[in-house]
Amino acid sequence: RVDEHFQTTNSDIYAAGDVIGEPELETVAAKEGNHAVKNAFGNEGVSIDYDAVPAVVFTSPEVAVVGTTEREYMDEHGTCSCRTVQMEDVPRAKAVKNTDGLVQVVKHHETDGIVGVHMVGPRAADMIMEATLAVNFGLTVDDIINTVHPFPTFSEAFKHACQAFRRNTSKMSCCIE
């Protein structure tokens, strides 16, 4: 058992990785180890926000998630402001004829802050990083909408899911904001 700074019940021992029971991912273990060393020798007090740790399953199609799920949000708040777009509505997916999948965004019902993103589809492992930044830094759906995304790219799927909070994206032209 460790505290948020990776210190065990023995104040001289810090731990990281699979032994502490958090997401058992190599990238998480590496970050925990780095933080444990900083805390042990530099007394920096750094920690990890596990809600902003992405997870990817390299299947076909790929699956990528970060943050809170729709069900978790519903259980905690009794309501959910969620939107899902199908990959068949993403121009790049149509262009390469790889339209299997979806992107779902879960946002805070009062602040519009993005609290979770779930993706199934081509390039989900690559697309999840923008969503991870959104969850980690408390970005809103409008922050993503107002960010210029190259066209046509798979990353537009996340932007389209955010735009779905403002309009019907299934019939939207590529250049409509």
GROMACS .gro file of C-alpha atoms in nm:
model
  177
    1ARG     CA    1   0.000   0.000   0.000
    2VAL     CA    2   0.130   0.345  -0.094
    3ASP     CA    3   0.010   0.701  -0.051
    4GLU     CA    4  -0.042   0.945  -0.340
    5HIS     CA    5   0.335   1.012  -0.341
    6PHE     CA    6   0.423   0.639  -0.371
    7GLN     CA    7   0.551   0.617  -0.013
    8THR     CA    8   0.477   0.292   0.170
    9THR     CA    9   0.387   0.263   0.538
   10ASN     CA   10   0.763   0.250   0.596
   11SER     CA   11   0.863   0.612   0.533
   12ASP     CA   12   1.200   0.502   0.389
   13ILE     CA   13   1.045   0.283   0.118
   14TYR     CA   14   0.868   0.393  -0.198
   15ALA     CA   15   0.699   0.162  -0.448
   16ALA     CA   16   0.574   0.179  -0.805
   17GLY     CA   17   0.443  -0.043  -1.082
   18ASP     CA   18   0.226  -0.352  -1.067
   19VAL     CA   19   0.296  -0.403  -0.697
   20ILE     CA   20   0.088  -0.097  -0.599
   21GLY     CA   21  -0.222  -0.214  -0.786
   22GLU     CA   22  -0.296   0.084  -1.008
   23PRO     CA   23  -0.341   0.040  -1.384
   24GLU     CA   24  -0.089  -0.230  -1.466
   25LEU     CA   25   0.053  -0.063  -1.773
   26GLU     CA   26   0.423  -0.024  -1.855
   27THR     CA   27   0.388   0.347  -1.920
   28VAL     CA   28   0.213   0.400  -1.586
   29ALA     CA   29   0.478   0.199  -1.399
   30ALA     CA   30   0.754   0.406  -1.560
   31LYS     CA   31   0.585   0.733  -1.459
   32GLU     CA   32   0.521   0.602  -1.106
   33GLY     CA   33   0.885   0.498  -1.074
   34ASN     CA   34   1.001   0.839  -1.191
   35HIS     CA   35   0.772   1.014  -0.944
   36ALA     CA   36   0.870   0.779  -0.660
   37VAL     CA   37   1.238   0.867  -0.710
   38LYS     CA   38   1.159   1.240  -0.722
   39ASN     CA   39   0.956   1.210  -0.403
   40ALA     CA   40   1.210   0.991  -0.222
   41PHE     CA   41   1.515   1.202  -0.303
   42GLY     CA   42   1.377   1.542  -0.387
   43ASN     CA   43   1.071   1.560  -0.164
   44GLU     CA   44   0.880   1.699  -0.463
   45GLY     CA   45   0.535   1.566  -0.371
   46VAL     CA   46   0.443   1.465  -0.728
   47SER     CA   47   0.157   1.226  -0.798
   48ILE     CA   48  -0.044   1.084  -1.088
   49ASP     CA   49  -0.405   1.158  -1.177
   50TYR     CA   50  -0.515   0.805  -1.265
   51ASP     CA   51  -0.838   0.940  -1.416
   52ALA     CA   52  -0.624   1.087  -1.693
   53VAL     CA   53  -0.433   0.769  -1.779
   54PRO     CA   54  -0.525   0.631  -2.121
   55ALA     CA   55  -0.562   0.259  -2.187
   56VAL     CA   56  -0.544   0.100  -2.530
   57VAL     CA   57  -0.630  -0.245  -2.660
   58PHE     CA   58  -0.455  -0.316  -2.988
   59THR     CA   59  -0.730  -0.516  -3.154
   60SER     CA   60  -0.895  -0.460  -3.487
   61PRO     CA   61  -1.061  -0.220  -3.449
   62GLU     CA   62  -0.851  -0.057  -3.178
   63VAL     CA   63  -1.008   0.038  -2.845
   64ALA     CA   64  -0.887   0.337  -2.643
   65VAL     CA   65  -1.028   0.494  -2.328
   66VAL     CA   66  -0.947   0.769  -2.082
   67GLY     CA   67  -1.139   0.904  -1.785
   68THR     CA   68  -1.489   0.838  -1.662
   69THR     CA   69  -1.737   0.611  -1.836
   70GLU     CA   70  -2.098   0.703  -1.902
   71ARG     CA   71  -2.215   0.455  -1.636
   72GLU     CA   72  -1.968   0.585  -1.375
   73TYR     CA   73  -2.082   0.940  -1.439
   74MET     CA   74  -2.450   0.841  -1.420
   75ASP     CA   75  -2.391   0.655  -1.093
   76GLU     CA   76  -2.217   0.957  -0.940
   77HIS     CA   77  -2.430   1.243  -1.076
   78GLY     CA   78  -2.762   1.085  -1.172
   79THR     CA   79  -2.737   1.237  -1.518
   80CYS     CA   80  -2.498   1.219  -1.807
   81SER     CA   81  -2.418   1.456  -2.083
   82CYS     CA   82  -2.268   1.221  -2.340
   83ARG     CA   83  -2.243   1.224  -2.716
   84THR     CA   84  -2.136   0.953  -2.956
   85VAL     CA   85  -2.039   0.984  -3.320
   86GLN     CA   86  -2.003   0.693  -3.556
   87MET     CA   87  -1.684   0.657  -3.758
   88GLU     CA   88  -1.904   0.635  -4.069
   89ASP     CA   89  -1.965   1.010  -4.019
   90VAL     CA   90  -1.592   1.093  -4.016
   91PRO     CA   91  -1.465   1.198  -4.361
   92ARG     CA   92  -1.123   1.030  -4.329
   93ALA     CA   93  -1.280   0.701  -4.225
   94LYS     CA   94  -1.510   0.718  -4.527
   95ALA     CA   95  -1.220   0.805  -4.758
   96VAL     CA   96  -1.021   0.497  -4.658
   97LYS     CA   97  -1.332   0.278  -4.630
   98ASN     CA   98  -1.267   0.194  -4.265
   99THR     CA   99  -1.582   0.313  -4.091
  100ASP     CA  100  -1.620   0.058  -3.811
  101GLY     CA  101  -1.630   0.222  -3.471
  102LEU     CA  102  -1.733   0.522  -3.269
  103VAL     CA  103  -1.613   0.798  -3.038
  104GLN     CA  104  -1.800   0.888  -2.721
  105VAL     CA  105  -1.735   1.197  -2.509
  106VAL     CA  106  -1.857   1.227  -2.150
  107LYS     CA  107  -1.866   1.586  -2.024
  108HIS     CA  108  -1.952   1.743  -1.692
  109HIS     CA  109  -2.319   1.839  -1.703
  110GLU     CA  110  -2.256   2.186  -1.556
  111THR     CA  111  -1.905   2.294  -1.662
  112ASP     CA  112  -1.879   2.124  -2.005
  113GLY     CA  113  -1.538   1.991  -1.894
  114ILE     CA  114  -1.446   1.667  -2.069
  115VAL     CA  115  -1.426   1.389  -1.809
  116GLY     CA  116  -1.409   1.080  -2.030
  117VAL     CA  117  -1.355   0.970  -2.388
  118HIS     CA  118  -1.402   0.622  -2.532
  119MET     CA  119  -1.303   0.521  -2.883
  120VAL     CA  120  -1.339   0.211  -3.094
  121GLY     CA  121  -1.207   0.231  -3.446
  122PRO     CA  122  -0.915   0.290  -3.675
  123ARG     CA  123  -0.630   0.488  -3.514
  124ALA     CA  124  -0.801   0.500  -3.173
  125ALA     CA  125  -0.463   0.440  -3.007
  126ASP     CA  126  -0.329   0.754  -3.174
  127MET     CA  127  -0.641   0.966  -3.127
  128ILE     CA  128  -0.669   0.904  -2.752
  129MET     CA  129  -0.381   1.141  -2.671
  130GLU     CA  130  -0.577   1.457  -2.753
  131ALA     CA  131  -0.858   1.325  -2.536
  132THR     CA  132  -0.610   1.247  -2.258
  133LEU     CA  133  -0.488   1.607  -2.262
  134ALA     CA  134  -0.850   1.725  -2.249
  135VAL     CA  135  -0.925   1.511  -1.943
  136ASN     CA  136  -0.593   1.591  -1.774
  137PHE     CA  137  -0.618   1.968  -1.816
  138GLY     CA  138  -0.995   2.005  -1.776
  139LEU     CA  139  -1.059   2.123  -2.131
  140THR     CA  140  -1.418   2.181  -2.240
  141VAL     CA  141  -1.594   2.062  -2.552
  142ASP     CA  142  -1.570   2.418  -2.685
  143ASP     CA  143  -1.191   2.414  -2.633
  144ILE     CA  144  -1.175   2.114  -2.866
  145ILE     CA  145  -1.427   2.259  -3.114
  146ASN     CA  146  -1.226   2.582  -3.131
  147THR     CA  147  -0.899   2.399  -3.197
  148VAL     CA  148  -0.813   2.369  -3.566
  149HIS     CA  149  -0.796   2.005  -3.669
  150PRO     CA  150  -0.639   1.903  -4.001
  151PHE     CA  151  -0.882   1.774  -4.262
  152PRO     CA  152  -0.930   1.492  -4.343
  153THR     CA  153  -0.790   1.308  -4.040
  154PHE     CA  154  -0.913   1.047  -3.797
  155SER     CA  155  -0.851   1.293  -3.513
  156GLU     CA  156  -1.150   1.491  -3.638
  157ALA     CA  157  -1.366   1.218  -3.485
  158PHE     CA  158  -1.297   1.356  -3.137
  159LYS     CA  159  -1.379   1.708  -3.253
  160HIS     CA  160  -1.701   1.581  -3.417
  161ALA     CA  161  -1.802   1.410  -3.091
  162CYS     CA  162  -1.754   1.742  -2.912
  163GLN     CA  163  -1.948   1.925  -3.185
  164ALA     CA  164  -2.233   1.678  -3.132
  165PHE     CA  165  -2.308   1.862  -2.807
  166ARG     CA  166  -2.389   2.168  -3.019
  167ARG     CA  167  -2.542   2.028  -3.342
  168ASN     CA  168  -2.625   1.717  -3.544
  169THR     CA  169  -2.289   1.612  -3.689
  170SER     CA  170  -2.413   1.325  -3.906
  171LYS     CA  171  -2.522   1.566  -4.180
  172MET     CA  172  -2.249   1.824  -4.125
  173SER     CA  173  -2.014   1.946  -4.396
  174CYS     CA  174  -1.644   1.905  -4.327
  175CYS     CA  175  -1.588   2.275  -4.274
  176ILE     CA  176  -1.882   2.364  -4.050
  177GLU     CA  177  -1.786   2.483  -3.706
   0.00000   0.00000   0.00000
